[in-house]
Coordinates of C-alpha atoms in Angstrom, one line a residue:
X92 CA 0.0 0.0 0.0
X93 CA 3.0 2.3 0.7
X94 CA 4.1 1.9 -2.9
X95 CA 0.7 3.1 -4.2
X96 CA 0.8 6.3 -2.1
X97 CA 4.3 7.0 -3.1
X98 CA 3.5 6.5 -6.7
X99 CA 0.5 8.7 -6.4
X100 CA 2.6 11.5 -4.8
X101 CA 5.1 11.2 -7.5
X102 CA 2.4 11.4 -10.2
X103 CA 1.0 14.5 -8.6
X104 CA 4.5 16.1 -8.4
X105 CA 5.1 15.2 -12.1
X106 CA 1.8 16.7 -13.2
X107 CA 2.5 19.8 -11.0
X108 CA 5.9 20.2 -12.7
X109 CA 4.3 19.9 -16.1
X110 CA 1.7 22.5 -15.2
X111 CA 4.3 24.8 -13.8
X112 CA 6.4 24.5 -16.9
X113 CA 3.3 25.2 -19.1
X114 CA 2.6 28.3 -17.1
X115 CA 6.2 29.5 -17.3
X116 CA 6.6 28.9 -21.0
X117 CA 3.3 30.7 -21.7
X118 CA 4.3 33.6 -19.5
X119 CA 7.6 34.0 -21.4
X120 CA 5.7 33.7 -24.7
X121 CA 3.2 36.3 -23.6
X122 CA 5.9 38.8 -22.5
X123 CA 7.9 38.3 -25.6
X124 CA 4.9 38.8 -27.9
X125 CA 3.9 41.9 -25.9
X126 CA 7.4 43.3 -26.3
X127 CA 7.2 42.6 -30.1
X128 CA 3.9 44.4 -30.2
X129 CA 5.3 47.4 -28.4
X130 CA 8.4 47.8 -30.7
X131 CA 8.5 51.3 -32.1
X132 CA 8.6 51.9 -35.8
X133 CA 12.0 51.4 -37.4
X134 CA 12.3 55.1 -38.1
X135 CA 12.1 55.8 -34.3
X136 CA 15.3 56.5 -32.5
X137 CA 14.2 54.2 -29.7
X138 CA 13.8 51.2 -32.0
X139 CA 17.3 49.8 -31.6
X140 CA 17.2 50.2 -27.8
X141 CA 13.8 48.4 -27.7
X142 CA 15.1 45.5 -29.8
X143 CA 18.2 45.3 -27.6
X144 CA 16.0 45.2 -24.5
X145 CA 13.9 42.5 -26.1
X146 CA 17.1 40.4 -26.8
X147 CA 18.3 40.9 -23.2
X148 CA 14.9 39.9 -21.8
X149 CA 15.1 36.7 -23.9
X150 CA 18.7 35.9 -22.8
X151 CA 17.5 36.0 -19.2
X152 CA 15.1 33.1 -19.9
X153 CA 17.2 31.0 -22.3
X154 CA 18.7 28.7 -19.7
X155 CA 15.4 28.0 -17.9
X156 CA 13.4 27.7 -21.1
X157 CA 16.1 25.4 -22.5
X158 CA 15.4 22.9 -19.8
X159 CA 12.2 21.8 -21.5
X160 CA 12.2 23.4 -25.0
X161 CA 14.4 21.8 -27.6
X162 CA 17.7 23.5 -28.5
X163 CA 16.6 24.2 -32.1
X164 CA 13.6 26.3 -31.0
X165 CA 15.6 28.2 -28.3
X166 CA 18.4 28.8 -30.9
X167 CA 15.8 30.0 -33.5
X168 CA 14.3 32.5 -31.1
X169 CA 17.8 33.7 -30.1
X170 CA 18.9 34.1 -33.7
X171 CA 15.8 36.0 -34.8
X172 CA 16.0 38.3 -31.8
X173 CA 19.6 39.1 -32.6
X174 CA 18.7 39.6 -36.3
X175 CA 15.9 41.9 -35.3
X176 CA 18.3 44.0 -33.2
X177 CA 20.9 44.1 -36.0
X178 CA 18.3 45.1 -38.7
X179 CA 17.1 47.9 -36.4
X180 CA 20.7 49.1 -35.9
X181 CA 21.4 49.3 -39.7
X182 CA 17.9 50.5 -40.7
X183 CA 17.0 47.5 -42.9
X184 CA 13.2 47.7 -43.0
X185 CA 12.7 44.5 -45.0
X186 CA 15.0 42.5 -42.7
X187 CA 13.5 44.0 -39.6
X188 CA 9.9 42.9 -40.6
X189 CA 11.1 39.5 -41.7
X190 CA 13.0 39.0 -38.4
X191 CA 10.0 40.2 -36.4
X192 CA 7.7 37.7 -38.3
X193 CA 10.1 34.8 -37.9
X194 CA 10.6 35.6 -34.2
X195 CA 6.9 35.5 -33.7
X196 CA 6.7 32.2 -35.5
X197 CA 9.6 30.7 -33.4
X198 CA 7.9 31.9 -30.2
X199 CA 4.6 30.3 -31.3
X200 CA 6.5 27.0 -32.0
X201 CA 7.9 27.2 -28.5
X202 CA 4.5 27.6 -27.0
X203 CA 2.8 25.0 -29.2
X204 CA 5.4 22.3 -28.4
X205 CA 5.1 23.0 -24.6
X206 CA 1.4 23.1 -24.3
X207 CA -0.4 21.0 -21.7
X208 CA -1.7 18.0 -23.7
X209 CA -1.7 14.2 -23.7
X210 CA 0.5 14.0 -26.8
X211 CA 3.1 16.3 -25.3
X212 CA 3.0 14.3 -22.1
X213 CA 3.7 11.1 -24.0

């Protein structure tokens, strides 16, 4: 009977960890998307600083996010955030918009792959 209760406690801890991870990944996704929405226009003098702040905010989360999100997705988000900053620095409007779109797509992939579902649990 002890084994049953220990197994039940471990199952609850596992599901709690999965739920906590889901909440954390969604929080990072929401914050990053909100930051992307708040980016000023490329012509604004604050655009490069805002892109650099977005990149720094992402870098604060990469180690923790990397515990559950595969390296390819974390790397894609990092690359697109860096590309966004560089395009803002050199005034490349086309590159800036492409990088913003690809960053949004990479963030969506991160969230989709970490959602709370049976297929992701298995």
